[in-house]
Short mmCIF file of C-alpha atoms and ligand atoms in Angstrom, two decimals:
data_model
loop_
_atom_site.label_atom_id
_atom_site.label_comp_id
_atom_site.label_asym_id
_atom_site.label_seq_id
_atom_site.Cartn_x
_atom_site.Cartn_y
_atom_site.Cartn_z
CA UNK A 1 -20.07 -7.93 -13.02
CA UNK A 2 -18.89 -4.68 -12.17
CA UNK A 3 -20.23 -2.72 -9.44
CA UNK A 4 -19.32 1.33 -9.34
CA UNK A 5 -19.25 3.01 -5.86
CA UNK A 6 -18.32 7.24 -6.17
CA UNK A 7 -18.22 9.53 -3.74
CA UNK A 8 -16.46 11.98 -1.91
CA UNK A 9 -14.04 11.43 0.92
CA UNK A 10 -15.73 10.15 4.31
CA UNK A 11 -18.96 9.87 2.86
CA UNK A 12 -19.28 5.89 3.62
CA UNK A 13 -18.12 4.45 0.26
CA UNK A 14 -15.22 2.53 2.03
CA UNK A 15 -18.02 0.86 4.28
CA UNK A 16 -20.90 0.14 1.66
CA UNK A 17 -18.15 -0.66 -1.35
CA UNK A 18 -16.68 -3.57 1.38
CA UNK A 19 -20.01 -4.78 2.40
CA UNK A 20 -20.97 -5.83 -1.18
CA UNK A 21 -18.20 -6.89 -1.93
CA UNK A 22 -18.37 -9.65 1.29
CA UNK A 23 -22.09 -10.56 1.07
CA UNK A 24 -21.42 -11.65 -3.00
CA UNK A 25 -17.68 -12.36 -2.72
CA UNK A 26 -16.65 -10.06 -5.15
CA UNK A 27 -13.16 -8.47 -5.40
CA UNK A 28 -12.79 -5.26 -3.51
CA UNK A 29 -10.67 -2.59 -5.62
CA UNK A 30 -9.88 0.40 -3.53
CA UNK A 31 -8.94 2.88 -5.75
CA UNK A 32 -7.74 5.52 -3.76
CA UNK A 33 -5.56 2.99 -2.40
CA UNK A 34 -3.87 2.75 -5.57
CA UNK A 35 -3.84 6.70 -5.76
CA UNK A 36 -2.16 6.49 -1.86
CA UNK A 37 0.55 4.33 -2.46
CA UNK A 38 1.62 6.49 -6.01
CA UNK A 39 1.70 9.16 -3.67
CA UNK A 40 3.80 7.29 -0.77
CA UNK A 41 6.20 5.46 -3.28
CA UNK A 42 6.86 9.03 -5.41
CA UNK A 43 7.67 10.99 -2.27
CA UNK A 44 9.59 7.77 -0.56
CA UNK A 45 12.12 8.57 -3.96
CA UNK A 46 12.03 11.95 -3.55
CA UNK A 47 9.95 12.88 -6.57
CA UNK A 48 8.45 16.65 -7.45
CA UNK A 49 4.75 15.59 -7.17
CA UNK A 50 4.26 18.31 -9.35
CA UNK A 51 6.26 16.43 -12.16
CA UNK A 52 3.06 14.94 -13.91
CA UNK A 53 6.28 12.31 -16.33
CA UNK A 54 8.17 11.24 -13.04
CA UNK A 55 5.35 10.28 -10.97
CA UNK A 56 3.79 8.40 -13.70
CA UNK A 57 6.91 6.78 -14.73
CA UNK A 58 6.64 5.62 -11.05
CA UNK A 59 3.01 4.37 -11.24
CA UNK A 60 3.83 2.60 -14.51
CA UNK A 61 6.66 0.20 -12.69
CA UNK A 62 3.83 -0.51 -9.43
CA UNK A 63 1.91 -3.56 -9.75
CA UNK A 64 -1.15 -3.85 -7.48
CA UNK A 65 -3.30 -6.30 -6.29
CA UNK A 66 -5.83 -6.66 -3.66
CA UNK A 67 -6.31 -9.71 -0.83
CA UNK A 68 -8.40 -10.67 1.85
CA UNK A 69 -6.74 -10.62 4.97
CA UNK A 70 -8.40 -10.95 8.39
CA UNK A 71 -11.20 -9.32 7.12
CA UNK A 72 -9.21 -6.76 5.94
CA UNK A 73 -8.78 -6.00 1.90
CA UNK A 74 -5.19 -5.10 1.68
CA UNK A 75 -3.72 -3.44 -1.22
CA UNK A 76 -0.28 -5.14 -2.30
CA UNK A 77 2.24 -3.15 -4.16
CA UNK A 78 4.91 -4.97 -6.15
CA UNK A 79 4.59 -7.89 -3.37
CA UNK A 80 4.42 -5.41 -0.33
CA UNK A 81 1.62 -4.91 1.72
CA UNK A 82 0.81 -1.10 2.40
CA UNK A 83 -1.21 -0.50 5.46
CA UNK A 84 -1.04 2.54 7.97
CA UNK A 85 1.71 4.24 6.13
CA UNK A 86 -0.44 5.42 3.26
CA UNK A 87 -3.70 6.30 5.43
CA UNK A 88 -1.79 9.58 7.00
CA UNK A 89 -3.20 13.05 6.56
CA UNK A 90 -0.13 14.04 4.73
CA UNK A 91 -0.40 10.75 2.35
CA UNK A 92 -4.09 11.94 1.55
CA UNK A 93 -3.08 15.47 0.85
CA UNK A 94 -0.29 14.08 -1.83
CA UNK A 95 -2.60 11.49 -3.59
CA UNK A 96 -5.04 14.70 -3.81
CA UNK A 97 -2.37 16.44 -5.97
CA UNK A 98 -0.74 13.83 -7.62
CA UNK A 99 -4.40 12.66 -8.80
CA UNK A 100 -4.81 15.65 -10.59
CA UNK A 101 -2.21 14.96 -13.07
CA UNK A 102 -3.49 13.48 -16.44
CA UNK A 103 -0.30 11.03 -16.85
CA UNK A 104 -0.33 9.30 -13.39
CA UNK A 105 -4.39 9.06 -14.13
CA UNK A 106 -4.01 6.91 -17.66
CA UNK A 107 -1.73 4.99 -15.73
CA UNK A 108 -3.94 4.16 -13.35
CA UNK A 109 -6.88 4.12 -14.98
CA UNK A 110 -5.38 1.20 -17.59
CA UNK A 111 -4.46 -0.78 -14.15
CA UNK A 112 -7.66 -0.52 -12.76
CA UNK A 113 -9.08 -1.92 -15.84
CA UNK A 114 -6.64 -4.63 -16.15
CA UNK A 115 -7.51 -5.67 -11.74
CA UNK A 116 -11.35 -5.13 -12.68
CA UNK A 117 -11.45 -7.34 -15.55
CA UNK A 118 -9.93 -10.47 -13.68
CA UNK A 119 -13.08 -11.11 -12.07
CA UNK A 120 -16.55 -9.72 -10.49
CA UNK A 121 -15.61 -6.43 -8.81
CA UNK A 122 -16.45 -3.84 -6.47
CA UNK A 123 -14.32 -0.45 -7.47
CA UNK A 124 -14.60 2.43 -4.88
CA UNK A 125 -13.36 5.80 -6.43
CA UNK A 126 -13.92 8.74 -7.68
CA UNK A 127 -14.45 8.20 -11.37
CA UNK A 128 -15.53 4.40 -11.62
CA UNK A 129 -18.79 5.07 -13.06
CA UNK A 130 -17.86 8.00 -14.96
CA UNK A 131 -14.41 7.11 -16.59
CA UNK A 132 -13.50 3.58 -15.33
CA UNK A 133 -15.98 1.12 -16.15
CA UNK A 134 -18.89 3.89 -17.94
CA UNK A 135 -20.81 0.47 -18.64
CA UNK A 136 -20.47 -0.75 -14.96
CA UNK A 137 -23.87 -2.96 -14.23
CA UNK A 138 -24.58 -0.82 -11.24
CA UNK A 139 -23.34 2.32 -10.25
CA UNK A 140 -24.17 4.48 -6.90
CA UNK A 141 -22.70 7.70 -5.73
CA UNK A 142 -22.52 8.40 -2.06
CA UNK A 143 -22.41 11.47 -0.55
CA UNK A 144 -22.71 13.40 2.98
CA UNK A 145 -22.55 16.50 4.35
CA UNK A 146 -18.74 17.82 5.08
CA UNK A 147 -19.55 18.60 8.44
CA UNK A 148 -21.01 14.85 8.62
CA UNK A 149 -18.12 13.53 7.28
CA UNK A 150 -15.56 15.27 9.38
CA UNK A 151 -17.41 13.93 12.66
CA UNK A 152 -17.10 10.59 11.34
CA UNK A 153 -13.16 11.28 10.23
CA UNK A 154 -12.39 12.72 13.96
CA UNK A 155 -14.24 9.65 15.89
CA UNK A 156 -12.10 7.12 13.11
CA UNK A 157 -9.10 8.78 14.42
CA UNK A 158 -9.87 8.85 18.04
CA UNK A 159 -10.56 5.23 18.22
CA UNK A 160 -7.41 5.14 16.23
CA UNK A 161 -5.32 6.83 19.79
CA UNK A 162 -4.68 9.73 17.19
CA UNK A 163 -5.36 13.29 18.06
CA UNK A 164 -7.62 15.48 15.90
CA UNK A 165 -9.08 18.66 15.79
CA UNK A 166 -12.77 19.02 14.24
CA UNK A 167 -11.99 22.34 12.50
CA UNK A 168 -8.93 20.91 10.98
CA UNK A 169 -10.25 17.90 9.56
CA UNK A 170 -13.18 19.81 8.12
CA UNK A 171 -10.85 22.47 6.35
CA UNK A 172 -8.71 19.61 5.09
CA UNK A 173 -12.27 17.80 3.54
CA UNK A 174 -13.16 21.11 1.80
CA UNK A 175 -9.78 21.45 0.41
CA UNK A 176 -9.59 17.92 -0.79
CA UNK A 177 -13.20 17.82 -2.17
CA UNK A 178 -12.63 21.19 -4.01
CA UNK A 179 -9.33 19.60 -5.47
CA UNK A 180 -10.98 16.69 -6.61
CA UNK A 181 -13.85 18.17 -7.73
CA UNK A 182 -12.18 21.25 -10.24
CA UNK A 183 -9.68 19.04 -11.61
CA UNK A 184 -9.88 18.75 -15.58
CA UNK A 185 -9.44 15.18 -15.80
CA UNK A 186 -12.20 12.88 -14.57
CA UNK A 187 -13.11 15.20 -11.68
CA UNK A 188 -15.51 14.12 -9.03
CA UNK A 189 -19.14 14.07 -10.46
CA UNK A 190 -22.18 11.66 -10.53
CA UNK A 191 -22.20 9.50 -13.43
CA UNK A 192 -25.87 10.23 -15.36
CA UNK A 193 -27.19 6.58 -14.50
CA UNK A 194 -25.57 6.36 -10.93
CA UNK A 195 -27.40 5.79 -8.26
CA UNK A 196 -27.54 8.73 -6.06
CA UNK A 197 -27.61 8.46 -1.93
CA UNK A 198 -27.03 10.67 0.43
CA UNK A 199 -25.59 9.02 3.79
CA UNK A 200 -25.99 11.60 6.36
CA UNK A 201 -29.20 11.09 7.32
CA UNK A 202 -29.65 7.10 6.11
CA UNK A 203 -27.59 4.36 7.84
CA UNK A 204 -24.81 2.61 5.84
CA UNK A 205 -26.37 -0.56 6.21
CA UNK A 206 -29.65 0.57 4.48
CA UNK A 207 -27.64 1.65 1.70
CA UNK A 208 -25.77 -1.66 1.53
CA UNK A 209 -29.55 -3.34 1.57
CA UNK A 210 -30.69 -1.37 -1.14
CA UNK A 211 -27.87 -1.58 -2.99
CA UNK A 212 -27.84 -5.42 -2.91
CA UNK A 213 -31.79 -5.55 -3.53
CA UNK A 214 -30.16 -3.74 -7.03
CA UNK A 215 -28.15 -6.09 -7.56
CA UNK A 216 -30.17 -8.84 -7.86
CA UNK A 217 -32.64 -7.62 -9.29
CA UNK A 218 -30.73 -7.03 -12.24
CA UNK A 219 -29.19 -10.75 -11.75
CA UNK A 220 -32.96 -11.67 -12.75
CA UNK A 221 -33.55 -12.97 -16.29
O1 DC B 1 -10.66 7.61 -1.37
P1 DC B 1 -9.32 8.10 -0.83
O2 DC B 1 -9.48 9.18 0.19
O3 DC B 1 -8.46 6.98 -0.37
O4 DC B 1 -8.57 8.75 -2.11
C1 DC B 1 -7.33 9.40 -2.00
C2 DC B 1 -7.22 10.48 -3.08
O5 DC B 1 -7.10 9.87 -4.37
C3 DC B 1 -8.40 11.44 -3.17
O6 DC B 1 -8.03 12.75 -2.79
C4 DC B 1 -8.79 11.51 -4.60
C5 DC B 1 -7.93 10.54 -5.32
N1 DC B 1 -8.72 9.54 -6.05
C6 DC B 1 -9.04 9.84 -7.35
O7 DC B 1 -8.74 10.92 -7.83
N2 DC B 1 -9.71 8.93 -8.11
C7 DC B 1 -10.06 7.74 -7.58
N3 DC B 1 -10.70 6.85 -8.35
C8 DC B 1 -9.76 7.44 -6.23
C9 DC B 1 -9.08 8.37 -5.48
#
């Protein structure tokens, strides 16, 4: 079974996409994960993030995986573990722009096939239910307001010990969600048949509930 969770950044996708995947022991794929570490390995070498054949000559040579650790998913790379390195403001930025090129995407997009089809998954992204996995057995799309979202981002990073400023982290969500959302390959949108929810008002954990309550439901003969 595959299991589609969209949505902008900060919106609670991270949250409600690990949630499932504990309470029905599913694989966790985070996808922008995958987009992160492209972004950390191509700078790392010194790459042009702007050259759409480099970086995706890159991405071809990574090979991901994902593992439970501590109740933590972590995203290997080629045998390494990445962790706080690609969660930095100026590793989201990059995975924003290289993400945009339609090379490093195929690339990806074949890999997070191949990861999905090893077993039942949860994919958090972008484009799961849209490009992915368009015949994913459930599909939501969470969203909040950018103001919402920022507060959330700033309290994350002050229980984190790092410094942040509200207006900052709300001009770098608009950027990144206007980015994501104009690009001409498999820009941010709800698929037709997603379920759509809007977290700033509803608590994460009733969108867990009633995403589960989906789930088996359609598990019913
Ligand atoms: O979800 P995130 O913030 O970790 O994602 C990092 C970037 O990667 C984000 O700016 C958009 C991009 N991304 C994407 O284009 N498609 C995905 N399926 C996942 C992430």
């Amino acid at each position: 079974m595959i299991i589609a969770i969209d949505g902008p950044a900060g919106a609670g996708k991270s949250t409600v996409a690990r949630r499932l995947a504990e309470e029905l022991g599913f694989q966790l794929i985070d996808t922008g994960a995958m987009f992160r570490t492209v972004a950390f390995e191509s700078e790392r070498a010194g790459l042009d993030l702007y050259d759409e054949q480099a970086v995706a000559a890159l991405a071809r040579r990574l090979c991901f995986e994902f593992r439970w650790e501590a109740g933590d998913n972590v995203v290997y790379c080629n045998g390494v573990a990445m962790q706080q390195e690609i969660r930095s403001a100026e590793v989201s930025r990059n995975a924003s722009i290289i993400s945009a090129l339609p090379a490093v995407r195929q690339v990806l997009l074949e890999q997070q096939r191949e990861v999905g089809r090893e077993r039942s998954s949860v994919l958090e992204g972008r484009d799961i239910g849209t490009v992915i996995f368009p015949d994913a057995e459930l599909k939501a799309f969470i969203t909040a307001s950018p103001e919402v979202r920022a507060e959330r981002r700033v309290e994350q990073m002050c229980e984190q010990g790092l410094e942040a400023s509200y207006d900052d982290v709300l001009q770098e969500i608009l950027d990144r969600d206007r980015r994501d959302s104009e690009r001409e390959v498999a820009p941010l949108r709800r698929a037709d048949d997603a379920i759509a929810l809007d977290s700033t008002e509803v608590e994460v954990e009733e969108i867990v509930q009633l995403l589960l309550a989906a789930v088996h439901a359609l598990a019913i003969p």
